Amino acid sequence: MAPYKGTVLIAGATGFIGTHLVRFLPHVRVLTRDANAARSTLNKYGLVASEGIAQWAPDNSSLDASVLDGVDAVINLAGVSVADGRWTKARKRSILQSRLDATNTLISALSSTQHRVQSLISASAVGYYGSCGNQFLTEDTEPGTDFLADVCKKWEDAAHPDIADTVRVVTPRIGIVLGPDGGALPKMAFPFKLFVGGKLGNGKHWMPWIHIDDLVGLFNHLLASSISGPVNATAPNPVTNAEFTRQLAGALKRPALFPVPRFMLRLLVGEFTDALFASQRTDATRAVSDGYVFGFPDLKSALHDLY
Ligand SMILES: NC(=O)c1ccc[n+]([C@@H]2O[C@H](COP(=O)([O-])OP(=O)(O)OC[C@H]3O[C@@H](n4cnc5c(N)ncnc54)[C@H](OP(=O)(O)O)[C@@H]3O)[C@@H](O)[C@H]2O)c1
């Protein structure tokens, strides 16, 4: 599908997913907390924000609404990383608060501008569902009750208030994004490269993955679509952790000999372990029915492309 031609304001554009979107979309304005740092990050990847770089301070609800002038769509990816480090109380607070601050600040600018923005694609995550064993998870499934589920529910709710009449709001529930240069895959591959890789626990939990090119393709599709509300942003064929481990080891031509016990991970990363062991067998029917065609529908094709 051809790239969306409108101007897109991207908050959190300097991260893993954002930089891939900046590379793909022709008309991007970057919204960042630090314009100089954003410029050097983009430079590092050989990227340019064709519609400029704007600065905001979401923790102070500070954003000049004129940043929306000429903008057709907004993508919101901003938030403290969930995966970096141990979940202390302070870290959990900032994981939630950074997302609420960013989303509330964007919504308030969208509500106050005279300029008509057509759509807001505001990220959410499969963490919305909690851990659900073998159950198929559609967008109608009830949210879970753990920390990440609470974050995702509040994050999605924040994206939806009074603007829904004028701006189309989509909240993609993003799965584990597989890319060569960021996200979870390099971290997952690392122990295999040292010949000490293995499944997590008994490996029975389902992993809702998506190739980074498909995530970018799906965002591009959602920008031009008329769909609104939550959309599972995960490949149509989730696999169990044991299957993922087997295929990753195969792709890296390494053995998968050492299962990682849950208690060991808990010692290392605390409550984040629950997210690593969460079982989410997501259903991609809504994205597919809306016309998105996955380039990498199965894990084998995705890993073959990435390695
Ligand atoms: N990667 C995945 O597998 C995955 C899966 C599910 C959901 N998601 C969600 O998708 C979004 C983007 O993911 P990503 O992997 O690209 O994340 P990322 O690499 O951590 O980038 C997130 C961006 O958010 C901004 N940010 C960081 N701390 C912030 C704060 N305190 N307040 C406001 N903005 C802040 C930063 O941009 P500036 O420094 O330029 O402001 C950063 O570049 C995240 O919200 C993430 O939770 C990702």
GROMACS .gro file of C-alpha atoms and ligand atoms in nm:
model
  355
    1MET     CA    1   0.000   0.000   0.000
    2ALA     CA    2   0.125   0.348  -0.085
    3PRO     CA    3   0.237   0.565   0.207
    4TYR     CA    4  -0.027   0.800   0.351
    5LYS     CA    5   0.017   1.138   0.184
    6GLY     CA    6  -0.114   1.365   0.461
    7THR     CA    7   0.099   1.539   0.723
    8VAL     CA    8   0.140   1.328   1.037
    9LEU     CA    9   0.248   1.462   1.375
   10ILE     CA   10   0.427   1.185   1.567
   11ALA     CA   11   0.479   1.206   1.943
   12GLY     CA   12   0.750   0.965   2.060
   13ALA     CA   13   0.893   0.960   1.705
   14THR     CA   14   1.251   0.916   1.825
   15GLY     CA   15   1.193   0.564   1.962
   16PHE     CA   16   1.206   0.221   1.802
   17ILE     CA   17   0.863   0.227   1.633
   18GLY     CA   18   0.868   0.602   1.569
   19THR     CA   19   1.191   0.604   1.370
   20HIS     CA   20   1.056   0.330   1.143
   21LEU     CA   21   0.742   0.540   1.086
   22VAL     CA   22   0.950   0.851   1.013
   23ARG     CA   23   1.141   0.649   0.751
   24PHE     CA   24   0.819   0.527   0.586
   25LEU     CA   25   0.586   0.829   0.591
   26PRO     CA   26   0.667   1.114   0.349
   27HIS     CA   27   0.525   1.407   0.553
   28VAL     CA   28   0.615   1.391   0.921
   29ARG     CA   29   0.636   1.649   1.200
   30VAL     CA   30   0.821   1.515   1.504
   31LEU     CA   31   0.697   1.602   1.852
   32THR     CA   32   0.966   1.547   2.113
   33ARG     CA   33   1.067   1.653   2.463
   34ASP     CA   34   1.411   1.755   2.335
   35ALA     CA   35   1.444   1.891   1.982
   36ASN     CA   36   1.826   1.878   1.972
   37ALA     CA   37   1.840   1.519   2.092
   38ALA     CA   38   1.565   1.426   1.844
   39ARG     CA   39   1.760   1.586   1.559
   40SER     CA   40   2.070   1.384   1.639
   41THR     CA   41   1.871   1.062   1.680
   42LEU     CA   42   1.710   1.115   1.340
   43ASN     CA   43   2.051   1.204   1.191
   44LYS     CA   44   2.197   0.882   1.328
   45TYR     CA   45   1.939   0.688   1.126
   46GLY     CA   46   1.978   0.914   0.821
   47LEU     CA   47   1.625   1.049   0.873
   48VAL     CA   48   1.474   1.394   0.833
   49ALA     CA   49   1.143   1.521   0.971
   50SER     CA   50   1.013   1.678   0.650
   51GLU     CA   51   0.759   1.897   0.835
   52GLY     CA   52   0.994   1.997   1.117
   53ILE     CA   53   1.057   1.916   1.480
   54ALA     CA   54   0.844   2.062   1.759
   55GLN     CA   55   0.903   2.048   2.131
   56TRP     CA   56   0.659   1.981   2.415
   57ALA     CA   57   0.664   1.912   2.787
   58PRO     CA   58   0.384   1.662   2.844
   59ASP     CA   59   0.466   1.632   3.216
   60ASN     CA   60   0.363   2.001   3.239
   61SER     CA   61   0.074   1.963   2.995
   62SER     CA   62   0.267   2.209   2.781
   63LEU     CA   63   0.203   2.202   2.406
   64ASP     CA   64   0.136   2.492   2.172
   65ALA     CA   65  -0.172   2.385   1.973
   66SER     CA   66  -0.033   2.564   1.664
   67VAL     CA   67   0.186   2.254   1.623
   68LEU     CA   68  -0.130   2.098   1.475
   69ASP     CA   69  -0.158   2.357   1.195
   70GLY     CA   70  -0.157   2.173   0.863
   71VAL     CA   71  -0.160   1.833   1.036
   72ASP     CA   72  -0.397   1.565   0.902
   73ALA     CA   73  -0.328   1.292   1.158
   74VAL     CA   74  -0.155   1.243   1.491
   75ILE     CA   75   0.029   0.929   1.604
   76ASN     CA   76   0.091   0.900   1.978
   77LEU     CA   77   0.370   0.665   2.086
   78ALA     CA   78   0.503   0.864   2.381
   79GLY     CA   79   0.577   0.703   2.714
   80VAL     CA   80   0.850   0.574   2.944
   81SER     CA   81   0.979   0.236   2.827
   82VAL     CA   82   0.805  -0.061   2.990
   83ALA     CA   83   1.085  -0.306   2.921
   84ASP     CA   84   1.395  -0.124   3.044
   85GLY     CA   85   1.482  -0.230   3.394
   86ARG     CA   86   1.318  -0.339   3.714
   87TRP     CA   87   0.964  -0.231   3.793
   88THR     CA   88   1.013  -0.028   4.109
   89LYS     CA   89   0.715   0.162   4.250
   90ALA     CA   90   0.854   0.485   4.103
   91ARG     CA   91   0.906   0.325   3.763
   92LYS     CA   92   0.552   0.185   3.756
   93ARG     CA   93   0.419   0.528   3.842
   94SER     CA   94   0.610   0.689   3.555
   95ILE     CA   95   0.511   0.412   3.308
   96LEU     CA   96   0.147   0.505   3.371
   97GLN     CA   97   0.179   0.879   3.430
   98SER     CA   98   0.399   0.951   3.126
   99ARG     CA   99   0.136   0.790   2.900
  100LEU     CA  100  -0.154   0.972   3.062
  101ASP     CA  101   0.029   1.306   3.055
  102ALA     CA  102   0.122   1.267   2.687
  103THR     CA  103  -0.223   1.153   2.578
  104ASN     CA  104  -0.411   1.415   2.784
  105THR     CA  105  -0.185   1.691   2.651
  106LEU     CA  106  -0.244   1.584   2.290
  107ILE     CA  107  -0.620   1.555   2.345
  108SER     CA  108  -0.637   1.899   2.496
  109ALA     CA  109  -0.449   2.048   2.195
  110LEU     CA  110  -0.677   1.856   1.957
  111SER     CA  111  -0.983   1.992   2.139
  112SER     CA  112  -0.865   2.351   2.130
  113THR     CA  113  -0.733   2.383   1.774
  114GLN     CA  114  -0.948   2.541   1.501
  115HIS     CA  115  -0.767   2.325   1.247
  116ARG     CA  116  -0.947   2.002   1.159
  117VAL     CA  117  -0.728   1.697   1.233
  118GLN     CA  118  -0.883   1.384   1.085
  119SER     CA  119  -0.747   1.106   1.299
  120LEU     CA  120  -0.553   1.014   1.611
  121ILE     CA  121  -0.374   0.679   1.626
  122SER     CA  122  -0.290   0.643   1.994
  123ALA     CA  123  -0.081   0.342   2.090
  124SER     CA  124  -0.198   0.082   2.337
  125ALA     CA  125  -0.064  -0.269   2.396
  126VAL     CA  126  -0.173  -0.632   2.421
  127GLY     CA  127  -0.098  -0.593   2.791
  128TYR     CA  128  -0.460  -0.468   2.797
  129TYR     CA  129  -0.577  -0.830   2.820
  130GLY     CA  130  -0.365  -0.944   3.114
  131SER     CA  131  -0.280  -1.314   3.098
  132CYS     CA  132  -0.551  -1.535   2.945
  133GLY     CA  133  -0.417  -1.888   2.884
  134ASN     CA  134  -0.540  -2.031   2.553
  135GLN     CA  135  -0.837  -1.797   2.510
  136PHE     CA  136  -0.863  -1.614   2.173
  137LEU     CA  137  -0.850  -1.243   2.242
  138THR     CA  138  -1.057  -1.011   2.025
  139GLU     CA  139  -1.093  -0.638   2.075
  140ASP     CA  140  -1.419  -0.710   2.263
  141THR     CA  141  -1.244  -0.918   2.529
  142GLU     CA  142  -1.258  -0.761   2.874
  143PRO     CA  143  -0.938  -0.603   3.009
  144GLY     CA  144  -0.719  -0.792   3.255
  145THR     CA  145  -0.657  -0.694   3.614
  146ASP     CA  146  -0.279  -0.669   3.641
  147PHE     CA  147  -0.060  -0.356   3.630
  148LEU     CA  148  -0.013  -0.338   3.251
  149ALA     CA  149  -0.381  -0.405   3.188
  150ASP     CA  150  -0.465  -0.112   3.415
  151VAL     CA  151  -0.211   0.110   3.233
  152CYS     CA  152  -0.349   0.016   2.889
  153LYS     CA  153  -0.713   0.063   2.994
  154LYS     CA  154  -0.643   0.411   3.134
  155TRP     CA  155  -0.420   0.498   2.834
  156GLU     CA  156  -0.699   0.403   2.589
  157ASP     CA  157  -0.966   0.582   2.792
  158ALA     CA  158  -0.754   0.898   2.791
  159ALA     CA  159  -0.741   0.891   2.409
  160HIS     CA  160  -1.115   0.885   2.369
  161PRO     CA  161  -1.291   1.174   2.538
  162ASP     CA  162  -1.479   1.466   2.383
  163ILE     CA  163  -1.292   1.475   2.054
  164ALA     CA  164  -1.446   1.150   1.926
  165ASP     CA  165  -1.711   1.350   1.736
  166THR     CA  166  -1.457   1.534   1.527
  167VAL     CA  167  -1.143   1.320   1.527
  168ARG     CA  168  -1.139   0.947   1.442
  169VAL     CA  169  -0.954   0.773   1.726
  170VAL     CA  170  -0.785   0.433   1.684
  171THR     CA  171  -0.602   0.256   1.966
  172PRO     CA  172  -0.385  -0.022   1.821
  173ARG     CA  173  -0.309  -0.284   2.087
  174ILE     CA  174   0.049  -0.350   1.988
  175GLY     CA  175   0.210  -0.690   2.043
  176ILE     CA  176   0.579  -0.775   2.075
  177VAL     CA  177   0.734  -0.584   1.787
  178LEU     CA  178   1.010  -0.776   1.609
  179GLY     CA  179   1.274  -0.563   1.441
  180PRO     CA  180   1.648  -0.582   1.387
  181ASP     CA  181   1.739  -0.259   1.563
  182GLY     CA  182   1.527  -0.223   1.875
  183GLY     CA  183   1.240  -0.359   2.080
  184ALA     CA  184   1.243  -0.706   2.232
  185LEU     CA  185   1.406  -0.920   1.961
  186PRO     CA  186   1.774  -0.824   2.007
  187LYS     CA  187   1.731  -0.880   2.384
  188MET     CA  188   1.563  -1.217   2.328
  189ALA     CA  189   1.828  -1.324   2.076
  190PHE     CA  190   2.124  -1.228   2.296
  191PRO     CA  191   2.134  -1.541   2.521
  192PHE     CA  192   2.095  -1.766   2.215
  193LYS     CA  193   2.399  -1.603   2.058
  194LEU     CA  194   2.589  -1.702   2.375
  195PHE     CA  195   2.455  -2.060   2.345
  196VAL     CA  196   2.249  -2.022   2.667
  197GLY     CA  197   1.906  -1.947   2.518
  198GLY     CA  198   1.589  -2.129   2.611
  199LYS     CA  199   1.214  -2.101   2.663
  200LEU     CA  200   1.060  -1.914   2.955
  201GLY     CA  201   0.933  -2.158   3.216
  202ASN     CA  202   0.728  -2.433   3.048
  203GLY     CA  203   0.689  -2.213   2.737
  204LYS     CA  204   0.313  -2.268   2.716
  205HIS     CA  205   0.217  -1.900   2.718
  206TRP     CA  206   0.113  -1.736   2.389
  207MET     CA  207   0.323  -1.455   2.240
  208PRO     CA  208   0.143  -1.199   2.024
  209TRP     CA  209   0.426  -1.081   1.797
  210ILE     CA  210   0.432  -0.852   1.489
  211HIS     CA  211   0.710  -0.771   1.240
  212ILE     CA  212   0.809  -0.401   1.255
  213ASP     CA  213   0.735  -0.361   0.880
  214ASP     CA  214   0.382  -0.491   0.941
  215LEU     CA  215   0.332  -0.257   1.233
  216VAL     CA  216   0.438   0.036   1.013
  217GLY     CA  217   0.217  -0.100   0.732
  218LEU     CA  218  -0.077  -0.137   0.970
  219PHE     CA  219  -0.035   0.217   1.107
  220ASN     CA  220  -0.022   0.341   0.746
  221HIS     CA  221  -0.339   0.144   0.673
  222LEU     CA  222  -0.513   0.282   0.984
  223LEU     CA  223  -0.427   0.641   0.882
  224ALA     CA  224  -0.625   0.599   0.561
  225SER     CA  225  -0.899   0.368   0.692
  226SER     CA  226  -1.232   0.470   0.847
  227ILE     CA  227  -1.204   0.222   1.135
  228SER     CA  228  -1.201   0.349   1.495
  229GLY     CA  229  -1.153   0.202   1.842
  230PRO     CA  230  -0.914  -0.076   1.944
  231VAL     CA  231  -0.738  -0.292   1.683
  232ASN     CA  232  -0.512  -0.582   1.774
  233ALA     CA  233  -0.178  -0.492   1.612
  234THR     CA  234  -0.040  -0.845   1.609
  235ALA     CA  235   0.028  -1.101   1.336
  236PRO     CA  236  -0.256  -1.343   1.259
  237ASN     CA  237  -0.054  -1.639   1.390
  238PRO     CA  238   0.063  -1.596   1.750
  239VAL     CA  239   0.278  -1.881   1.880
  240THR     CA  240   0.356  -2.021   2.222
  241ASN     CA  241   0.681  -1.918   2.387
  242ALA     CA  242   0.814  -2.275   2.334
  243GLU     CA  243   0.743  -2.251   1.959
  244PHE     CA  244   0.888  -1.899   1.943
  245THR     CA  245   1.202  -2.023   2.118
  246ARG     CA  246   1.233  -2.321   1.881
  247GLN     CA  247   1.199  -2.101   1.572
  248LEU     CA  248   1.429  -1.827   1.704
  249ALA     CA  249   1.699  -2.084   1.788
  250GLY     CA  250   1.658  -2.232   1.440
  251ALA     CA  251   1.685  -1.890   1.273
  252LEU     CA  252   2.002  -1.814   1.474
  253LYS     CA  253   2.138  -2.166   1.421
  254ARG     CA  254   2.183  -2.209   1.794
  255PRO     CA  255   2.049  -2.464   2.045
  256ALA     CA  256   1.765  -2.384   2.287
  257LEU     CA  257   1.880  -2.584   2.586
  258PHE     CA  258   1.828  -2.374   2.896
  259PRO     CA  259   1.473  -2.299   3.012
  260VAL     CA  260   1.464  -1.981   3.221
  261PRO     CA  261   1.284  -2.039   3.552
  262ARG     CA  262   1.029  -1.777   3.649
  263PHE     CA  263   1.181  -1.718   3.994
  264MET     CA  264   1.516  -1.632   3.836
  265LEU     CA  265   1.364  -1.365   3.613
  266ARG     CA  266   1.171  -1.229   3.909
  267LEU     CA  267   1.499  -1.180   4.094
  268LEU     CA  268   1.637  -0.990   3.795
  269VAL     CA  269   1.347  -0.776   3.676
  270GLY     CA  270   1.084  -0.802   3.949
  271GLU     CA  271   0.718  -0.773   3.854
  272PHE     CA  272   0.806  -0.721   3.485
  273THR     CA  273   0.837  -1.103   3.487
  274ASP     CA  274   0.455  -1.121   3.484
  275ALA     CA  275   0.453  -0.937   3.150
  276LEU     CA  276   0.713  -1.177   3.008
  277PHE     CA  277   0.502  -1.477   3.115
  278ALA     CA  278   0.163  -1.330   3.017
  279SER     CA  279  -0.029  -1.550   2.775
  280GLN     CA  280  -0.203  -1.348   2.501
  281ARG     CA  281  -0.345  -1.539   2.206
  282THR     CA  282  -0.463  -1.237   2.010
  283ASP     CA  283  -0.692  -1.248   1.709
  284ALA     CA  284  -0.600  -1.022   1.415
  285THR     CA  285  -0.937  -1.057   1.239
  286ARG     CA  286  -1.035  -0.691   1.284
  287ALA     CA  287  -0.723  -0.562   1.107
  288VAL     CA  288  -0.752  -0.826   0.834
  289SER     CA  289  -1.127  -0.764   0.781
  290ASP     CA  290  -1.053  -0.394   0.747
  291GLY     CA  291  -0.829  -0.483   0.452
  292TYR     CA  292  -0.480  -0.491   0.599
  293VAL     CA  293  -0.269  -0.761   0.430
  294PHE     CA  294   0.015  -0.884   0.652
  295GLY     CA  295   0.353  -0.913   0.480
  296PHE     CA  296   0.472  -1.148   0.755
  297PRO     CA  297   0.169  -1.345   0.879
  298ASP     CA  298   0.372  -1.631   1.028
  299LEU     CA  299   0.678  -1.630   1.251
  300LYS     CA  300   0.891  -1.832   1.010
  301SER     CA  301   0.864  -1.568   0.737
  302ALA     CA  302   0.928  -1.286   0.988
  303LEU     CA  303   1.242  -1.445   1.136
  304HIS     CA  304   1.365  -1.542   0.791
  305ASP     CA  305   1.341  -1.176   0.693
  306LEU     CA  306   1.508  -1.052   1.012
  307TYR     CA  307   1.797  -1.302   1.016
  308LIG     N1  308   0.811  -0.193   2.102
  308LIG     C1  309   0.714  -0.279   2.136
  308LIG     O1  310   0.732  -0.404   2.123
  308LIG     C2  311   0.583  -0.228   2.189
  308LIG     C3  312   0.481  -0.320   2.218
  308LIG     C4  313   0.361  -0.274   2.267
  308LIG     C5  314   0.339  -0.138   2.286
  308LIG     N2  315   0.439  -0.051   2.257
  308LIG     C6  316   0.414   0.093   2.285
  308LIG     O2  317   0.436   0.172   2.169
  308LIG     C7  318   0.497   0.295   2.206
  308LIG     C8  319   0.625   0.313   2.125
  308LIG     O3  320   0.709   0.200   2.147
  308LIG     P1  321   0.866   0.207   2.121
  308LIG     O4  322   0.917   0.068   2.134
  308LIG     O5  323   0.893   0.284   1.997
  308LIG     O6  324   0.912   0.291   2.251
  308LIG     P2  325   1.048   0.370   2.276
  308LIG     O7  326   1.154   0.325   2.183
  308LIG     O8  327   1.075   0.359   2.422
  308LIG     O9  328   1.011   0.522   2.239
  308LIG     C9  329   0.913   0.593   2.309
  308LIG    C10  330   0.930   0.743   2.290
  308LIG    O10  331   0.850   0.806   2.390
  308LIG    C11  332   0.911   0.926   2.432
  308LIG     N3  333   0.917   0.926   2.580
  308LIG    C12  334   1.001   0.859   2.663
  308LIG     N4  335   0.977   0.890   2.790
  308LIG    C13  336   0.875   0.981   2.788
  308LIG    C14  337   0.806   1.054   2.888
  308LIG     N5  338   0.838   1.044   3.018
  308LIG     N6  339   0.704   1.136   2.850
  308LIG    C15  340   0.672   1.150   2.720
  308LIG     N7  341   0.737   1.087   2.620
  308LIG    C16  342   0.836   1.003   2.655
  308LIG    C17  343   1.051   0.933   2.375
  308LIG    O11  344   1.050   1.036   2.274
  308LIG     P3  345   1.121   1.181   2.299
  308LIG    O12  346   1.241   1.156   2.384
  308LIG    O13  347   1.156   1.224   2.160
  308LIG    O14  348   1.020   1.269   2.365
  308LIG    C18  349   1.073   0.794   2.314
  308LIG    O15  350   1.145   0.800   2.195
  308LIG    C19  351   0.527   0.290   2.357
  308LIG    O16  352   0.432   0.367   2.426
  308LIG    C20  353   0.513   0.142   2.390
  308LIG    O17  354   0.463   0.118   2.519
  308LIG    C21  355   0.560  -0.090   2.208
   0.00000   0.00000   0.00000
